[in-house]
Short mmCIF file of C-alpha atoms and ligand atoms in Angstrom, two decimals:
data_model
loop_
_atom_site.label_atom_id
_atom_site.label_comp_id
_atom_site.label_asym_id
_atom_site.label_seq_id
_atom_site.Cartn_x
_atom_site.Cartn_y
_atom_site.Cartn_z
CA MET A 280 115.42 -33.83 -114.99
CA LYS A 281 116.03 -30.09 -114.77
CA LEU A 282 119.73 -29.30 -114.85
CA LYS A 283 121.62 -26.06 -114.38
CA ILE A 284 125.07 -26.42 -115.92
CA ALA A 285 127.80 -23.82 -115.62
CA VAL A 286 129.77 -23.77 -118.84
CA LEU A 287 133.33 -22.49 -118.66
CA ALA A 288 134.83 -22.57 -122.13
CA GLY A 289 138.18 -21.04 -121.11
CA ASP A 290 141.10 -20.56 -123.47
CA GLY A 291 142.51 -21.75 -126.78
CA ILE A 292 140.41 -24.50 -128.32
CA GLY A 293 138.20 -24.56 -125.17
CA PRO A 294 135.29 -22.63 -126.73
CA GLU A 295 135.34 -24.75 -129.91
CA VAL A 296 135.23 -28.12 -128.17
CA ILE A 297 132.74 -26.91 -125.56
CA ASP A 298 130.34 -25.82 -128.32
CA GLN A 299 130.27 -29.40 -129.59
CA ALA A 300 129.66 -30.87 -126.13
CA VAL A 301 126.82 -28.40 -125.54
CA LYS A 302 125.25 -29.32 -128.86
CA VAL A 303 125.50 -33.03 -128.04
CA SER A 304 124.07 -32.51 -124.53
CA ASP A 305 121.15 -30.53 -125.94
CA ALA A 306 120.40 -33.42 -128.30
CA ILE A 307 120.43 -35.79 -125.32
CA ALA A 308 118.15 -33.46 -123.36
CA LYS A 309 115.71 -33.42 -126.25
CA LYS A 310 115.79 -37.18 -126.69
CA PHE A 311 115.35 -37.99 -123.00
CA ASN A 312 113.16 -35.07 -122.01
CA HIS A 313 115.55 -33.18 -119.77
CA GLU A 314 115.77 -29.44 -119.45
CA ILE A 315 119.27 -27.96 -119.41
CA THR A 316 119.93 -24.33 -118.56
CA TRP A 317 123.45 -23.41 -119.65
CA ARG A 318 125.12 -20.77 -117.55
CA PRO A 319 128.24 -19.43 -119.27
CA ALA A 320 131.01 -17.88 -117.15
CA LEU A 321 134.53 -16.60 -117.63
CA THR A 322 137.73 -18.35 -116.64
CA GLY A 323 141.42 -18.56 -117.55
CA ALA A 324 143.25 -16.04 -119.71
CA ALA A 325 139.89 -14.92 -121.09
CA ALA A 326 138.85 -13.91 -117.55
CA ILE A 327 142.21 -12.25 -116.84
CA ASP A 328 141.73 -10.12 -119.94
CA ALA A 329 138.16 -9.22 -119.03
CA VAL A 330 138.34 -8.70 -115.26
CA GLY A 331 141.97 -9.19 -114.20
CA GLU A 332 141.58 -12.58 -112.57
CA PRO A 333 141.30 -16.18 -113.78
CA TYR A 334 138.46 -17.37 -111.51
CA PRO A 335 136.36 -14.32 -110.69
CA ASP A 336 133.89 -14.38 -107.77
CA GLU A 337 131.03 -14.07 -110.18
CA THR A 338 132.17 -17.25 -111.95
CA HIS A 339 132.42 -19.04 -108.61
CA GLU A 340 128.88 -18.00 -107.72
CA ILE A 341 127.60 -19.37 -111.00
CA CYS A 342 129.46 -22.68 -110.51
CA ALA A 343 128.49 -23.03 -106.84
CA SER A 344 124.79 -22.56 -107.65
CA SER A 345 124.77 -24.99 -110.59
CA ASP A 346 124.33 -28.77 -110.64
CA ALA A 347 127.57 -29.34 -112.54
CA VAL A 348 130.33 -27.52 -114.38
CA LEU A 349 131.34 -28.32 -117.95
CA PHE A 350 134.84 -27.04 -118.53
CA GLY A 351 136.88 -26.56 -121.72
CA ALA A 352 140.56 -25.77 -121.29
CA ILE A 353 142.78 -23.25 -119.62
CA GLY A 354 146.20 -21.78 -120.44
CA HIS A 355 147.81 -19.31 -122.81
CA PRO A 356 151.41 -19.21 -124.16
CA ARG A 357 151.63 -15.53 -123.27
CA PHE A 358 151.92 -16.62 -119.63
CA ASP A 359 153.96 -19.81 -120.09
CA ASN A 360 157.01 -17.94 -121.25
CA ASP A 361 156.82 -15.35 -118.52
CA PRO A 362 157.93 -16.87 -115.19
CA SER A 363 157.39 -13.53 -113.46
CA ALA A 364 153.70 -13.22 -114.39
CA LYS A 365 151.76 -12.42 -111.21
CA VAL A 366 148.42 -13.82 -112.37
CA ARG A 367 148.26 -17.00 -114.43
CA PRO A 368 145.28 -18.73 -116.05
CA GLU A 369 146.13 -22.01 -114.28
CA GLN A 370 145.63 -20.35 -110.88
CA GLY A 371 141.97 -20.09 -111.84
CA LEU A 372 141.66 -23.85 -112.21
CA LEU A 373 143.42 -24.50 -108.90
CA LYS A 374 141.27 -21.96 -107.08
CA MET A 375 138.13 -23.42 -108.59
CA ARG A 376 139.07 -26.98 -107.56
CA LYS A 377 139.76 -25.83 -104.01
CA LYS A 378 136.70 -23.61 -103.63
CA LEU A 379 134.34 -26.22 -105.06
CA GLY A 380 135.90 -28.96 -102.89
CA LEU A 381 136.78 -31.12 -105.91
CA PHE A 382 139.31 -33.41 -104.24
CA ALA A 383 138.92 -36.47 -106.44
CA ASN A 384 139.92 -36.32 -110.08
CA VAL A 385 138.65 -39.31 -112.04
CA ARG A 386 140.74 -39.90 -115.17
CA PRO A 387 139.95 -43.02 -117.15
CA THR A 388 142.07 -44.51 -119.91
CA PHE A 389 140.39 -46.94 -122.24
CA THR A 390 140.98 -48.12 -125.77
CA PHE A 391 138.68 -48.00 -128.77
CA PRO A 392 138.73 -51.15 -130.92
CA SER A 393 138.92 -49.11 -134.15
CA LEU A 394 141.95 -47.18 -132.89
CA LEU A 395 144.18 -49.95 -131.59
CA ASP A 396 146.73 -49.34 -134.33
CA LYS A 397 146.81 -45.56 -133.79
CA SER A 398 148.35 -45.89 -130.36
CA PRO A 399 152.09 -45.22 -130.04
CA LEU A 400 152.16 -48.57 -128.22
CA LYS A 401 151.83 -51.95 -129.89
CA ARG A 402 148.32 -53.38 -130.18
CA GLU A 403 149.11 -56.48 -128.14
CA ARG A 404 150.28 -54.35 -125.22
CA ILE A 405 147.23 -52.13 -125.03
CA GLU A 406 144.39 -54.42 -126.04
CA GLY A 407 141.82 -54.56 -123.24
CA THR A 408 143.22 -51.54 -121.39
CA ASP A 409 140.52 -50.05 -119.19
CA LEU A 410 141.92 -48.30 -116.15
CA VAL A 411 140.98 -45.34 -113.98
CA PHE A 412 143.23 -43.00 -112.09
CA LEU A 413 141.84 -41.31 -109.02
CA ARG A 414 144.11 -38.35 -108.59
CA GLU A 415 143.98 -36.35 -105.35
CA LEU A 416 143.29 -32.81 -106.52
CA THR A 417 143.29 -30.27 -103.72
CA GLY A 418 146.37 -31.09 -101.67
CA GLY A 419 150.03 -32.02 -101.89
CA ILE A 420 152.75 -29.96 -103.49
CA TYR A 421 150.25 -27.98 -105.54
CA PHE A 422 148.81 -26.36 -102.45
CA GLY A 423 151.63 -26.44 -99.86
CA GLU A 424 153.55 -23.38 -98.84
CA LYS A 425 155.77 -22.15 -101.66
CA GLY A 426 158.19 -19.32 -102.02
CA ARG A 427 161.73 -18.02 -102.30
CA ARG A 428 164.41 -17.24 -99.77
CA ASP A 429 168.07 -16.19 -99.88
CA GLU A 430 167.18 -13.19 -102.00
CA GLY A 431 165.45 -15.39 -104.54
CA GLU A 432 168.35 -17.84 -104.92
CA THR A 433 166.47 -20.68 -103.21
CA ALA A 434 162.94 -21.81 -104.03
CA PHE A 435 160.66 -24.30 -102.25
CA ASP A 436 157.30 -26.02 -102.68
CA ASN A 437 156.10 -28.02 -99.70
CA CYS A 438 154.20 -31.26 -100.12
CA VAL A 439 151.71 -31.69 -97.29
CA TYR A 440 148.97 -34.30 -96.74
CA THR A 441 146.71 -35.05 -93.81
CA ARG A 442 145.44 -38.56 -93.05
CA ALA A 443 141.88 -37.32 -93.61
CA GLU A 444 142.73 -36.10 -97.11
CA VAL A 445 144.23 -39.47 -98.00
CA GLN A 446 141.31 -41.36 -96.48
CA ARG A 447 138.56 -39.55 -98.36
CA LEU A 448 140.34 -40.12 -101.67
CA ALA A 449 141.09 -43.75 -100.85
CA VAL A 450 137.43 -44.37 -99.95
CA LYS A 451 136.50 -43.32 -103.48
CA GLY A 452 139.23 -45.64 -104.82
CA PHE A 453 138.02 -48.66 -102.84
CA GLU A 454 134.40 -47.95 -103.78
CA LEU A 455 135.26 -47.66 -107.44
CA ALA A 456 137.33 -50.85 -107.28
CA MET A 457 134.30 -52.67 -105.82
CA THR A 458 132.26 -51.75 -108.91
CA ARG A 459 135.02 -52.96 -111.25
CA SER A 460 137.53 -55.79 -110.99
CA LYS A 461 138.24 -55.26 -107.25
CA LYS A 462 141.89 -54.37 -107.86
CA LEU A 463 143.36 -51.21 -106.41
CA CYS A 464 146.89 -49.89 -106.85
CA CYS A 465 148.23 -47.24 -104.50
CA VAL A 466 150.94 -45.29 -106.31
CA ASP A 467 153.49 -43.58 -104.10
CA LYS A 468 157.16 -43.02 -103.41
CA ALA A 469 157.17 -44.47 -99.91
CA ASN A 470 160.84 -45.43 -100.17
CA VAL A 471 161.71 -41.72 -100.08
CA LEU A 472 158.83 -39.42 -99.15
CA GLU A 473 157.19 -39.06 -95.75
CA THR A 474 153.86 -38.01 -97.33
CA SER A 475 153.95 -41.26 -99.32
CA ARG A 476 154.51 -43.23 -96.13
CA LEU A 477 151.39 -41.60 -94.68
CA TRP A 478 149.49 -42.54 -97.86
CA ARG A 479 150.63 -46.16 -97.65
CA GLU A 480 149.97 -46.52 -93.93
CA THR A 481 146.49 -44.97 -94.31
CA VAL A 482 145.48 -47.17 -97.24
CA GLN A 483 146.88 -50.29 -95.54
CA ALA A 484 144.73 -49.58 -92.49
CA MET A 485 141.64 -49.33 -94.72
CA GLU A 486 142.15 -52.71 -96.40
CA LYS A 487 140.21 -54.54 -93.65
CA ASP A 488 137.09 -52.52 -94.50
CA TYR A 489 137.17 -53.79 -98.08
CA PRO A 490 138.20 -57.45 -97.75
CA GLU A 491 137.25 -58.22 -101.35
CA VAL A 492 139.63 -55.65 -102.82
CA THR A 493 143.18 -56.71 -103.61
CA VAL A 494 145.48 -53.77 -102.99
CA SER A 495 148.96 -53.41 -104.44
CA TYR A 496 151.47 -50.73 -103.54
CA GLU A 497 153.82 -49.57 -106.27
CA PHE A 498 156.40 -46.83 -106.55
CA VAL A 499 155.56 -44.06 -108.97
CA ASP A 500 158.69 -44.55 -111.10
CA ALA A 501 157.87 -48.22 -111.58
CA VAL A 502 154.27 -47.40 -112.47
CA ALA A 503 155.49 -44.90 -115.09
CA MET A 504 157.36 -47.77 -116.68
CA ARG A 505 154.74 -50.49 -116.37
CA LEU A 506 152.07 -48.14 -117.72
CA VAL A 507 153.68 -48.26 -121.15
CA GLN A 508 154.67 -51.91 -120.87
CA TRP A 509 151.44 -53.50 -119.60
CA PRO A 510 148.75 -50.85 -119.18
CA ASN A 511 146.11 -53.58 -119.26
CA SER A 512 147.43 -55.00 -116.00
CA TYR A 513 146.01 -52.02 -114.08
CA ASP A 514 142.46 -51.28 -113.02
CA VAL A 515 141.90 -48.57 -110.38
CA LEU A 516 144.91 -46.50 -109.30
CA ILE A 517 144.94 -43.92 -106.53
CA THR A 518 147.65 -41.35 -106.14
CA GLU A 519 148.60 -37.91 -104.93
CA ASN A 520 148.23 -34.71 -106.92
CA LEU A 521 151.53 -34.30 -108.79
CA PHE A 522 152.11 -38.00 -109.48
CA GLY A 523 148.57 -38.15 -110.82
CA ASP A 524 149.10 -35.11 -113.01
CA ILE A 525 152.11 -36.70 -114.68
CA LEU A 526 150.88 -40.29 -114.95
CA THR A 527 147.49 -39.33 -116.37
CA ASP A 528 149.13 -37.40 -119.20
CA GLU A 529 151.25 -40.45 -119.89
CA ALA A 530 148.20 -42.71 -119.80
CA SER A 531 146.11 -40.43 -121.99
CA VAL A 532 148.08 -41.18 -125.16
CA ILE A 533 147.61 -44.93 -124.87
CA SER A 534 144.23 -44.78 -126.60
CA GLY A 535 145.74 -43.13 -129.68
CA SER A 536 145.13 -39.42 -129.16
CA MET A 537 145.12 -37.08 -126.21
CA GLY A 538 141.95 -35.66 -127.71
CA LEU A 539 139.88 -38.63 -126.59
CA MET A 540 140.03 -38.87 -122.83
CA PRO A 541 137.45 -37.23 -120.56
CA SER A 542 137.67 -36.57 -116.83
CA ALA A 543 135.54 -35.72 -113.84
CA SER A 544 136.45 -33.88 -110.67
CA LEU A 545 134.28 -34.80 -107.73
CA GLY A 546 134.05 -34.15 -104.04
CA SER A 547 131.18 -31.87 -103.20
CA ASN A 548 127.76 -32.22 -104.77
CA ILE A 549 128.87 -30.21 -107.81
CA GLY A 550 130.99 -32.19 -110.25
CA LEU A 551 133.27 -30.67 -112.85
CA PHE A 552 133.69 -32.38 -116.20
CA GLU A 553 136.50 -31.58 -118.61
CA PRO A 554 138.74 -33.09 -121.26
CA ILE A 555 142.20 -34.17 -120.11
CA HIS A 556 143.93 -32.23 -122.88
CA GLY A 557 145.01 -28.62 -122.59
CA SER A 558 144.14 -25.46 -124.50
CA TYR A 559 146.22 -26.38 -127.61
CA PRO A 560 146.85 -22.71 -128.53
CA GLN A 561 148.35 -23.50 -131.95
CA ALA A 562 145.01 -24.91 -133.06
CA THR A 563 142.81 -22.09 -131.77
CA GLY A 564 140.16 -21.03 -134.25
CA LEU A 565 141.28 -23.51 -136.91
CA ASN A 566 138.39 -25.97 -136.47
CA ILE A 567 140.85 -28.88 -136.17
CA ALA A 568 140.72 -29.76 -132.46
CA ASN A 569 139.24 -33.13 -131.52
CA PRO A 570 135.99 -32.49 -129.60
CA MET A 571 135.55 -36.12 -128.50
CA ALA A 572 137.21 -35.80 -125.08
CA THR A 573 134.86 -32.94 -124.19
CA ILE A 574 131.84 -34.78 -125.59
CA LEU A 575 132.79 -37.84 -123.53
CA SER A 576 133.15 -35.55 -120.50
CA ALA A 577 129.52 -34.60 -121.04
CA ALA A 578 128.76 -38.35 -121.02
CA MET A 579 130.50 -38.62 -117.64
CA MET A 580 128.41 -35.69 -116.45
CA PHE A 581 125.12 -37.42 -117.32
CA GLU A 582 126.36 -40.66 -115.76
CA ASN A 583 127.23 -38.80 -112.58
CA PHE A 584 123.60 -37.65 -112.37
CA GLY A 585 122.66 -41.33 -112.53
CA LEU A 586 121.57 -40.93 -116.17
CA LEU A 587 123.44 -43.98 -117.41
CA GLU A 588 121.48 -44.52 -120.61
CA GLU A 589 122.13 -40.92 -121.66
CA GLY A 590 125.86 -41.43 -121.13
CA LYS A 591 125.79 -44.64 -123.11
CA VAL A 592 124.01 -43.04 -126.07
CA ILE A 593 126.79 -40.43 -126.24
CA ARG A 594 129.53 -43.06 -125.97
CA ASP A 595 127.89 -45.16 -128.69
CA ALA A 596 127.64 -42.14 -131.01
CA VAL A 597 131.34 -41.34 -130.45
CA ASN A 598 132.22 -44.96 -131.16
CA SER A 599 130.30 -44.95 -134.43
CA ALA A 600 132.02 -41.73 -135.49
CA LEU A 601 135.35 -43.44 -134.82
CA ASP A 602 134.30 -46.60 -136.66
CA LYS A 603 133.16 -44.61 -139.67
CA GLY A 604 136.27 -42.43 -139.72
CA ILE A 605 134.43 -39.20 -138.88
CA VAL A 606 137.48 -37.88 -137.06
CA THR A 607 139.67 -34.81 -136.78
CA GLU A 608 143.20 -34.70 -138.16
CA ASP A 609 144.87 -36.14 -135.04
CA LEU A 610 143.19 -39.46 -135.90
CA ALA A 611 142.80 -39.17 -139.67
CA ASP A 612 146.12 -40.85 -140.39
CA GLY A 613 146.36 -39.74 -144.00
CA GLY A 614 142.63 -40.27 -144.58
CA LYS A 615 140.00 -37.56 -144.67
CA ALA A 616 140.09 -35.20 -141.69
CA TYR A 617 136.84 -33.61 -140.56
CA GLY A 618 136.56 -30.31 -138.71
CA THR A 619 135.76 -29.93 -135.00
CA ILE A 620 132.28 -28.69 -135.90
CA GLU A 621 131.64 -31.42 -138.46
CA VAL A 622 132.56 -34.15 -135.96
CA GLY A 623 130.32 -32.46 -133.37
CA ASN A 624 127.45 -32.24 -135.86
CA TRP A 625 127.81 -35.86 -136.92
CA ILE A 626 127.69 -37.10 -133.33
CA THR A 627 124.73 -34.81 -132.55
CA GLU A 628 122.78 -36.06 -135.55
CA ASN A 629 123.45 -39.64 -134.55
CA ILE A 630 121.89 -39.00 -131.19
C1 IPM B 22 145.68 -30.76 -115.36
C2 IPM B 22 146.50 -29.56 -115.72
C3 IPM B 22 146.53 -28.63 -114.52
C4 IPM B 22 147.19 -29.38 -113.37
C5 IPM B 22 147.22 -27.29 -114.77
C6 IPM B 22 146.66 -26.58 -115.96
C7 IPM B 22 147.18 -26.43 -113.54
O1 IPM B 22 147.77 -29.93 -116.14
O2 IPM B 22 144.46 -30.59 -115.10
O3 IPM B 22 146.20 -31.87 -115.32
O4 IPM B 22 148.42 -29.44 -113.28
O5 IPM B 22 146.46 -29.92 -112.54
MN1 MN B 23 148.08 -32.08 -116.18
#
């Protein structure tokens, strides 16, 4: 297969972890006879510094004319501590999601047998956890009207959803549930929020189209609690943008390190693949960041092209690195810690 992949390394540790995922993907391409053309483009603080905006038109053109986007991380402390900053790196990510029509964010949480004791949760609670959040990504409070009034003394962010936006996300949830254990949880706050009532009503009306799927409806606060009590009781969860943002961070530490979980953003025919973690500015340039989440995002990318064997070879190589203790310091636990590059090289060689 001939693939054109836009590669947006972004900020902080982004470039370091992306380099490893590119190396791994090239090894896969060689092994399975694919041809990948990498198309680098600027985003985030790096793009603000270079051209004054976090998702320049030129970057969009590169993404929109590629088959997929491989994304590193975005964000810089220089902007976090300045609430008055007019342009922020994160705006680039939001603009990109919207312009590429990426309304469904797929965020899995699974455990690795060799890491069960590295999780902050007890082994018996997390064993067998294998769940997927489908987070709505281009609507809700992130994209509603926002602003100030009363001379800046009052601020507002509106949360808006249309039935069509809920439906298209829920379709993906039902379809995913059909390929797994046929259990779907709709996470909302329907006891308080009108948008949540629209979510619930819409999903309830769709149940008849998927008679084999058992749907549960749970409030977001209860899910936050049950996620750390019995994560293995969940399978596919669908939710709105902000709830999904928060719950997927919570879920990402279950496996033992935030540096392990990949994600995909889908919607149009161009998918975006990125690690769940952020730009980890303190680690920039130190060769200590865990590249596995980005490498596993590349696995999701191949799988999304229907190249399942390619994805599996990457996952198996990551698993053997974990089994053999070829890990960065977040997982070393007093043992030997390898560098970002060394972990990337080891996985590449094993492919
Ligand atoms: C994420 C991030 C982004 C979000 C930020 C960087 C805008 O936290 O992808 O989860 O809130 O969606
Ligand atoms: Mn987030």
